[in-house]
C-alpha cells in the first residue's frame, strides 16, 4: 500500500487539511492517509488550545465515512512529538512492500532544517509538499520532494480558533460534525460566546 503520514496539531482539523489529503490521494495514487495529531508539538511555543483527546476525536469525526482517511494515535505519549519517531513507529507497523510518504504544507516544510535528526527524516521518506498562500521553501540536500502546487487554501486552525472565539460560525471551514463537537464541548471559547 501507498501510505502518506499527515501529522499536525489539528487544533482543530479543518477543511483545508481534508482538501490537501484528497488532492494528494488523487495526485499520487495513495491508498491511505494517516492523520496523526501531535501529542505535544515541538514547534509550537504555547500549549495546544484543545487536549489531545479532543483533537484526536475531531480528526476521527472528520474521517468518518472515508475509509482511506485514518485517524492515528501513533504520536500518543510522545513528548515532544518528533517526526522521526513517528516515521520509525509507522515503519515498524508496516510491511516491507508498503511505500511511505510524508504529507506536509509548505510552511511546515520550510522549517525542516530545525527538526530533530532531519537528515534521517529526509533519508526515510519521500515528501509531498503542498503549496500554501504566503509560504515558500527550499529543498535541503538529499530530500526527495514532490511538489503539489495546485492548491492555495486560505484557511488555518489559528483563524478558525479566532473566529470561534469571537462568536463567528466558520461553517465553511469545518466539517459539520467537527463544528458540532466544538460547540458541544465548548472548545475554543465557544461556551462564552454562546
Ligand atoms: P495553526 O494555524 O494552528 O498552525 P494549521 O492550519 O497550520 O494550524 P496544522 O495542524 O499546524 O494546521 O497543520 C498540519 C499540516 O497541514 C501542516 O503540514 C500544514 O502545513 C498543513 N496545512 C494546514 N493548513 C493548510 C493549508 N491551508 N494549505 C496547505 N497545507 C496546510
Ligand atoms: Mg500550522
Coordinates of N, CA, C and O in Angstrom, one line a residue, residues 30-177:
X30 N -2.4 7.5 -3.7 CA -2.2 6.9 -2.4 C -3.4 6.0 -2.0 O -4.5 6.2 -2.5
X31 N -3.2 5.0 -1.2 CA -4.2 4.2 -0.7 C -4.8 4.7 0.6 O -6.0 4.5 0.9
X32 N -3.9 5.3 1.4 CA -4.3 5.7 2.8 C -3.6 7.0 3.1 O -2.5 7.2 2.8
X33 N -4.3 7.9 3.9 CA -3.7 9.0 4.5 C -3.9 8.8 6.0 O -5.1 8.7 6.5
X34 N -2.8 8.8 6.8 CA -2.9 8.7 8.2 C -2.8 10.1 8.8 O -1.8 10.8 8.7
X35 N -3.9 10.5 9.4 CA -3.9 11.8 10.1 C -3.4 11.6 11.6 O -4.0 10.8 12.3
X36 N -2.3 12.2 11.9 CA -1.6 11.9 13.2 C -1.5 13.2 14.0 O -0.6 14.0 13.9
X37 N -2.5 13.4 14.9 CA -2.4 14.5 15.8 C -1.1 14.4 16.7 O -0.8 13.4 17.2
X38 N -0.4 15.5 16.8 CA 0.8 15.6 17.6 C 0.4 15.5 19.1 O -0.6 16.2 19.5
X39 N 1.1 14.8 19.9 CA 0.9 14.7 21.3 C 1.2 16.0 21.9 O 0.5 16.7 22.7
X40 N 2.4 16.5 21.6 CA 2.9 17.8 22.1 C 3.9 18.3 21.0 O 5.0 17.9 20.9
X41 N 3.4 19.2 20.2 CA 4.2 19.7 19.0 C 5.4 20.4 19.5 O 5.4 21.3 20.3
X42 N 6.6 20.0 18.9 CA 7.8 20.7 19.3 C 8.0 22.1 18.9 O 8.8 22.9 19.4
X43 N 7.3 22.5 17.8 CA 7.5 23.8 17.2 C 6.4 24.8 17.6 O 6.5 26.0 17.1
X44 N 5.5 24.5 18.4 CA 4.5 25.5 18.9 C 5.1 26.0 20.2 O 5.5 25.3 21.1
X45 N 5.0 27.3 20.3 CA 5.6 27.9 21.5 C 4.7 27.7 22.7 O 5.1 27.5 23.8
X46 N 3.4 27.8 22.5 CA 2.5 27.6 23.6 C 1.8 26.2 23.5 O 1.9 25.5 22.5
X47 N 1.1 25.9 24.6 CA 0.4 24.6 24.6 C -0.7 24.6 23.5 O -1.1 25.7 23.1
X48 N -1.2 23.4 23.1 CA -2.4 23.4 22.2 C -3.6 24.0 23.0 O -3.7 23.9 24.2
X49 N -4.5 24.5 22.2 CA -5.8 25.0 22.8 C -6.7 23.9 23.3 O -7.2 24.0 24.4
X50 N -6.8 22.9 22.5 CA -7.6 21.7 22.9 C -6.7 20.5 23.3 O -5.6 20.5 22.8
X51 N -7.3 19.6 24.1 CA -6.5 18.5 24.5 C -6.2 17.5 23.4 O -6.9 17.5 22.4
X52 N -5.3 16.6 23.7 CA -5.0 15.5 22.7 C -6.3 14.8 22.4 O -6.6 14.5 21.2
X53 N -7.0 14.4 23.4 CA -8.2 13.6 23.2 C -9.3 14.3 22.3 O -9.9 13.7 21.5
X54 N -9.5 15.6 22.6 CA -10.4 16.4 21.8 C -9.9 16.5 20.3 O -10.7 16.3 19.4
X55 N -8.6 16.8 20.2 CA -8.1 16.9 18.8 C -8.2 15.6 18.0 O -8.6 15.6 16.9
X56 N -7.9 14.5 18.7 CA -8.0 13.2 18.1 C -9.4 12.9 17.7 O -9.7 12.4 16.6
X57 N -10.3 13.2 18.6 CA -11.8 12.9 18.4 C -12.3 13.7 17.1 O -13.0 13.2 16.3
X58 N -11.8 14.9 17.0 CA -12.2 15.8 15.9 C -11.7 15.2 14.6 O -12.3 15.2 13.5
X59 N -10.4 14.7 14.6 CA -9.9 14.0 13.5 C -10.7 12.8 13.1 O -11.0 12.6 11.9
X60 N -11.1 12.0 14.1 CA -11.9 10.9 13.9 C -13.2 11.3 13.2 O -13.7 10.6 12.2
X61 N -13.9 12.3 13.7 CA -15.1 12.8 13.2 C -15.0 13.2 11.7 O -15.8 12.9 10.8
X62 N -13.9 13.9 11.4 CA -13.6 14.4 10.1 C -13.4 13.3 9.1 O -13.6 13.4 7.9
X63 N -12.8 12.1 9.6 CA -12.5 11.0 8.7 C -13.7 10.0 8.6 O -13.6 9.1 7.8
X64 N -14.8 10.3 9.3 CA -15.9 9.4 9.3 C -16.4 9.2 7.9 O -16.6 10.2 7.1
X65 N -16.7 8.0 7.5 CA -17.2 7.7 6.1 C -16.2 7.7 5.0 O -16.5 7.7 3.9
X66 N -14.9 7.9 5.4 CA -13.8 7.9 4.4 C -12.8 6.9 4.9 O -11.9 7.2 5.6
X67 N -13.0 5.6 4.5 CA -12.1 4.5 5.0 C -10.6 4.7 4.6 O -9.8 4.2 5.2
X68 N -10.4 5.6 3.5 CA -9.0 5.8 3.1 C -8.3 6.9 4.0 O -7.1 7.0 4.0
X69 N -9.1 7.6 4.8 CA -8.6 8.5 5.8 C -8.6 7.9 7.2 O -9.7 7.5 7.7
X70 N -7.4 7.8 7.8 CA -7.3 7.0 9.0 C -6.9 8.0 10.2 O -5.9 8.7 10.0
X71 N -7.6 8.0 11.3 CA -7.2 8.7 12.4 C -6.2 7.9 13.2 O -6.5 6.7 13.5
X72 N -5.0 8.4 13.5 CA -3.9 7.6 14.1 C -3.5 8.1 15.4 O -3.3 9.3 15.6
X73 N -3.3 7.2 16.3 CA -2.8 7.6 17.7 C -1.3 7.3 17.8 O -0.7 7.2 18.9
X74 N -0.6 7.3 16.7 CA 0.8 7.0 16.6 C 1.7 7.9 17.5 O 2.7 7.5 18.0
X75 N 1.3 9.1 17.7 CA 2.1 10.1 18.5 C 1.7 10.1 20.0 O 2.4 10.8 20.7
X76 N 0.8 9.3 20.3 CA 0.3 9.3 21.7 C 1.5 9.1 22.7 O 2.3 8.1 22.5
X77 N 1.6 9.9 23.7 CA 2.6 9.8 24.7 C 4.0 10.3 24.3 O 4.9 10.3 25.1
X78 N 4.2 10.7 23.1 CA 5.5 11.2 22.6 C 5.6 12.7 22.9 O 5.0 13.6 22.4
X79 N 6.4 13.0 23.9 CA 6.6 14.4 24.4 C 8.1 14.8 24.4 O 8.8 14.2 25.1
X80 N 8.5 15.7 23.5 CA 7.7 16.3 22.4 C 7.6 15.3 21.2 O 8.3 14.3 21.2
X81 N 6.6 15.6 20.3 CA 6.4 14.7 19.2 C 7.4 15.0 18.0 O 7.2 16.0 17.3
X82 N 8.4 14.2 17.9 CA 9.3 14.4 16.8 C 8.9 13.5 15.6 O 8.6 12.4 15.8
X83 N 9.0 14.1 14.4 CA 8.6 13.4 13.2 C 9.4 12.1 13.0 O 8.9 11.1 12.5
X84 N 10.7 12.1 13.4 CA 11.5 10.9 13.1 C 11.0 9.7 13.9 O 10.9 8.6 13.4
X85 N 10.5 10.0 15.1 CA 9.9 9.0 15.9 C 8.6 8.4 15.3 O 8.3 7.2 15.2
X86 N 7.8 9.4 14.8 CA 6.5 9.0 14.1 C 6.8 8.1 12.9 O 6.2 7.1 12.7
X87 N 7.8 8.5 12.2 CA 8.2 7.7 11.0 C 8.7 6.3 11.3 O 8.3 5.3 10.7
X88 N 9.5 6.3 12.4 CA 10.1 5.0 12.8 C 8.9 4.1 13.3 O 8.9 2.9 13.0
X89 N 8.0 4.7 14.0 CA 6.9 3.9 14.5 C 6.0 3.4 13.4 O 5.5 2.2 13.4
X90 N 5.8 4.2 12.4 CA 5.0 3.8 11.2 C 5.6 2.7 10.5 O 5.0 1.7 10.1
X91 N 6.9 2.8 10.2 CA 7.7 1.8 9.5 C 7.6 0.5 10.2 O 7.4 -0.6 9.6
X92 N 7.7 0.5 11.6 CA 7.6 -0.7 12.4 C 6.2 -1.4 12.2 O 6.1 -2.6 12.4
X93 N 5.2 -0.5 12.0 CA 3.8 -1.0 11.9 C 3.5 -1.6 10.5 O 2.5 -2.2 10.4
X94 N 4.3 -1.2 9.6 CA 4.0 -1.6 8.2 C 4.9 -2.7 7.6 O 5.9 -3.1 8.2
X95 N 4.5 -3.3 6.5 CA 5.2 -4.3 5.8 C 6.3 -3.7 4.9 O 6.2 -2.6 4.6
X96 N 7.2 -4.6 4.4 CA 8.3 -4.1 3.6 C 7.8 -3.6 2.2 O 8.5 -2.8 1.6
X97 N 6.7 -4.1 1.8 CA 6.2 -3.6 0.4 C 5.5 -2.3 0.5 O 5.2 -1.7 -0.5
X98 N 5.2 -1.8 1.7 CA 4.4 -0.5 1.9 C 5.3 0.6 1.5 O 6.5 0.7 2.0
X99 N 4.8 1.6 0.8 CA 5.5 2.8 0.5 C 5.1 3.9 1.4 O 3.9 4.2 1.5
X100 N 6.0 4.6 1.9 CA 5.7 5.7 2.9 C 6.0 7.0 2.4 O 7.1 7.3 1.9
X101 N 5.0 7.9 2.4 CA 5.1 9.3 2.1 C 4.9 10.2 3.3 O 4.2 9.7 4.2
X102 N 5.4 11.4 3.2 CA 5.1 12.3 4.3 C 4.5 13.6 3.7 O 5.1 14.2 2.9
X103 N 3.2 13.8 4.1 CA 2.4 14.9 3.5 C 2.6 16.1 4.4 O 2.4 16.0 5.6
X104 N 2.9 17.2 3.8 CA 3.2 18.4 4.6 C 2.9 19.7 3.9 O 3.1 19.7 2.6
X105 N 2.5 20.7 4.6 CA 2.3 22.0 3.9 C 3.6 22.8 3.8 O 4.6 22.5 4.5
X106 N 3.7 23.7 2.9 CA 4.9 24.5 2.6 C 5.4 25.2 3.8 O 6.7 25.3 4.0
X107 N 4.6 25.7 4.7 CA 5.0 26.5 5.8 C 5.8 25.6 6.8 O 6.8 25.9 7.3
X108 N 5.3 24.4 7.0 CA 5.9 23.4 7.9 C 7.2 22.9 7.3 O 8.3 22.7 8.0
X109 N 7.2 22.6 6.0 CA 8.4 22.0 5.3 C 9.5 23.0 5.3 O 10.7 22.6 5.4
X110 N 9.2 24.3 5.2 CA 10.2 25.4 5.2 C 11.1 25.3 6.4 O 12.2 25.8 6.4
X111 N 10.6 24.7 7.5 CA 11.4 24.7 8.7 C 12.1 23.3 9.0 O 12.6 23.1 10.1
X112 N 12.2 22.5 8.0 CA 12.6 21.1 8.2 C 14.0 21.1 8.8 O 14.4 20.2 9.5
X113 N 14.9 22.1 8.4 CA 16.3 22.0 8.9 C 16.3 22.2 10.4 O 17.4 22.0 11.0
X114 N 15.2 22.6 11.1 CA 15.2 22.8 12.5 C 14.7 21.5 13.2 O 14.7 21.4 14.4
X115 N 14.3 20.5 12.4 CA 13.8 19.3 13.0 C 14.9 18.4 13.6 O 16.0 18.4 13.1
X116 N 14.5 17.7 14.7 CA 15.4 16.8 15.3 C 15.8 15.7 14.2 O 14.9 15.1 13.6
X117 N 17.0 15.4 14.0 CA 17.5 14.4 13.1 C 16.9 14.5 11.7 O 16.5 13.6 11.1
X118 N 16.9 15.8 11.2 CA 16.2 16.0 9.9 C 16.9 15.2 8.8 O 16.2 14.8 7.9
X119 N 18.2 15.0 8.9 CA 18.8 14.2 7.8 C 18.3 12.8 7.8 O 18.1 12.2 6.7
X120 N 18.0 12.2 8.9 CA 17.4 10.9 9.0 C 16.0 10.9 8.5 O 15.5 10.0 7.8
X121 N 15.3 12.0 8.7 CA 13.9 12.1 8.2 C 13.9 12.1 6.7 O 13.1 11.4 6.1
X122 N 14.8 12.9 6.1 CA 14.7 13.0 4.6 C 15.2 11.7 4.0 O 14.9 11.4 2.9
X123 N 16.1 11.0 4.7 CA 16.5 9.7 4.2 C 15.4 8.6 4.2 O 15.3 7.7 3.4
X124 N 14.5 8.8 5.2 CA 13.5 7.8 5.5 C 12.2 7.9 4.6 O 11.6 6.8 4.4
X125 N 11.9 9.1 4.2 CA 10.6 9.2 3.5 C 10.7 10.2 2.3 O 11.6 11.0 2.2
X126 N 9.7 10.0 1.3 CA 9.6 11.0 0.3 C 8.5 11.9 0.7 O 7.5 11.5 1.3
X127 N 8.7 13.2 0.4 CA 7.8 14.2 0.8 C 6.8 14.6 -0.3 O 7.2 14.6 -1.4
X128 N 5.6 14.9 0.1 CA 4.6 15.6 -0.8 C 4.4 16.9 -0.1 O 3.8 17.0 1.0
X129 N 4.9 18.0 -0.7 CA 4.8 19.3 -0.1 C 3.7 20.1 -0.8 O 3.8 20.3 -2.0
X130 N 2.8 20.6 -0.1 CA 1.6 21.3 -0.6 C 1.8 22.8 -0.5 O 2.1 23.3 0.6
X131 N 1.5 23.5 -1.6 CA 1.6 24.9 -1.5 C 0.6 25.5 -0.6 O -0.5 25.0 -0.3
X132 N 1.0 26.7 0.0 CA 0.2 27.4 0.9 C 0.4 28.9 0.8 O 1.5 29.3 0.7
X133 N -0.7 29.6 0.7 CA -0.5 31.1 0.4 C 0.5 31.7 1.4 O 0.4 31.5 2.6
X134 N 1.5 32.5 0.8 CA 2.4 33.2 1.6 C 3.6 32.4 2.0 O 4.4 32.9 2.8
X135 N 3.8 31.2 1.6 CA 4.9 30.3 2.1 C 5.7 29.7 0.9 O 5.2 29.1 0.0
X136 N 7.0 30.0 1.0 CA 8.0 29.5 0.1 C 8.9 28.6 0.8 O 9.1 28.7 2.1
X137 N 9.6 27.7 0.1 CA 10.5 26.8 0.8 C 11.6 26.4 -0.2 O 11.4 26.5 -1.4
X138 N 12.8 26.0 0.4 CA 13.8 25.4 -0.5 C 13.9 23.9 0.0 O 13.5 23.5 1.0
X139 N 14.6 23.2 -0.9 CA 14.7 21.7 -0.7 C 16.1 21.4 -0.2 O 17.1 21.6 -0.9
X140 N 16.2 20.9 1.1 CA 17.6 20.6 1.6 C 18.2 19.5 0.8 O 17.5 18.6 0.3
X141 N 19.5 19.4 0.9 CA 20.2 18.3 0.2 C 19.7 17.0 0.6 O 19.6 16.7 1.8
X142 N 19.5 16.1 -0.4 CA 19.1 14.7 -0.1 C 17.6 14.5 0.0 O 17.2 13.4 0.0
X143 N 16.9 15.6 0.1 CA 15.4 15.4 0.3 C 14.7 15.1 -1.0 O 15.1 15.7 -2.0
X144 N 13.9 14.1 -0.9 CA 13.1 13.8 -2.1 C 11.7 14.4 -2.0 O 10.9 14.0 -1.1
X145 N 11.4 15.4 -2.9 CA 10.3 16.2 -2.7 C 9.4 16.2 -4.0 O 9.9 16.4 -5.1
X146 N 8.1 15.9 -3.8 CA 7.1 16.0 -4.8 C 6.3 17.2 -4.5 O 5.7 17.3 -3.5
X147 N 6.4 18.2 -5.4 CA 5.6 19.5 -5.2 C 4.2 19.3 -5.6 O 3.9 19.0 -6.8
X148 N 3.3 19.7 -4.7 CA 1.9 19.7 -5.1 C 1.5 21.2 -5.1 O 1.3 21.8 -4.0
X149 N 1.4 21.8 -6.3 CA 1.3 23.2 -6.4 C -0.1 23.7 -6.8 O -0.3 24.8 -7.1
X150 N -1.1 22.8 -6.7 CA -2.4 23.1 -7.3 C -3.3 23.8 -6.3 O -4.4 24.3 -6.6
X151 N -2.9 23.8 -5.0 CA -3.8 24.4 -4.0 C -3.3 25.7 -3.4 O -2.1 25.9 -3.3
X152 N -4.2 26.6 -3.1 CA -3.9 27.8 -2.4 C -5.1 28.1 -1.4 O -5.9 28.9 -1.7
X153 N -5.1 27.3 -0.4 CA -6.3 27.4 0.5 C -6.0 28.3 1.7 O -5.2 28.2 2.5
X154 N -6.9 29.4 1.7 CA -6.7 30.4 2.7 C -7.4 30.1 4.0 O -8.2 30.8 4.5
X155 N -7.0 28.9 4.6 CA -7.6 28.5 5.9 C -6.5 28.0 6.8 O -5.6 27.4 6.4
X156 N -6.7 28.3 8.1 CA -5.7 27.8 9.1 C -6.5 27.5 10.4 O -7.6 28.1 10.6
X157 N -6.0 26.7 11.2 CA -6.6 26.4 12.5 C -6.6 27.7 13.4 O -7.5 27.9 14.1
X158 N -5.5 28.4 13.3 CA -5.4 29.7 14.1 C -6.6 30.6 13.8 O -7.2 31.2 14.7
X159 N -6.9 30.7 12.5 CA -8.0 31.6 12.1 C -9.4 31.0 12.5 O -10.3 31.7 12.9
X160 N -9.5 29.7 12.4 CA -10.7 29.1 12.8 C -10.9 29.3 14.3 O -12.0 29.7 14.8
X161 N -9.8 29.2 15.1 CA -9.9 29.4 16.6 C -10.3 30.9 16.9 O -11.2 31.1 17.7
X162 N -9.7 31.8 16.1 CA -10.0 33.2 16.3 C -11.5 33.5 16.0 O -12.2 34.2 16.7
X163 N -12.0 32.9 14.9 CA -13.4 33.2 14.6 C -14.3 32.6 15.6 O -15.3 33.2 16.0
X164 N -14.0 31.4 16.1 CA -14.9 30.7 17.1 C -14.9 31.6 18.3 O -16.0 31.8 18.9
X165 N -13.7 32.1 18.7 CA -13.6 32.8 20.0 C -14.4 34.1 19.9 O -14.9 34.7 20.9
X166 N -14.5 34.7 18.7 CA -15.3 35.9 18.5 C -16.7 35.7 18.2 O -17.4 36.7 17.8
X167 N -17.2 34.5 18.3 CA -18.6 34.2 18.2 C -19.0 33.9 16.7 O -20.2 33.7 16.5
X168 N -18.1 33.9 15.8 CA -18.4 33.6 14.4 C -18.6 32.1 14.2 O -18.1 31.3 15.0
X169 N -19.3 31.7 13.1 CA -19.6 30.4 12.8 C -18.8 30.0 11.5 O -19.4 30.2 10.4
X170 N -17.6 29.5 11.6 CA -16.8 29.2 10.4 C -17.3 27.9 9.8 O -16.5 26.9 9.6
X171 N -18.6 27.8 9.4 CA -19.2 26.6 8.9 C -18.6 26.1 7.6 O -18.6 24.9 7.3
X172 N -18.1 27.1 6.8 CA -17.5 26.7 5.5 C -16.1 26.0 5.7 O -15.6 25.4 4.8
X173 N -15.5 26.3 6.8 CA -14.1 25.8 7.1 C -14.0 24.5 7.8 O -12.9 24.0 7.9
X174 N -15.1 24.1 8.4 CA -15.0 22.9 9.3 C -16.1 21.9 8.8 O -17.2 22.2 8.4
X175 N -15.7 20.6 8.9 CA -16.7 19.5 8.7 C -17.8 19.7 9.7 O -17.5 20.0 10.9
X176 N -19.1 19.5 9.3 CA -20.2 19.8 10.2 C -20.1 19.0 11.6 O -20.3 19.6 12.6
X177 N -19.7 17.7 11.6 CA -19.6 17.0 12.9 C -18.5 17.6 13.8 O -18.6 17.5 15.0

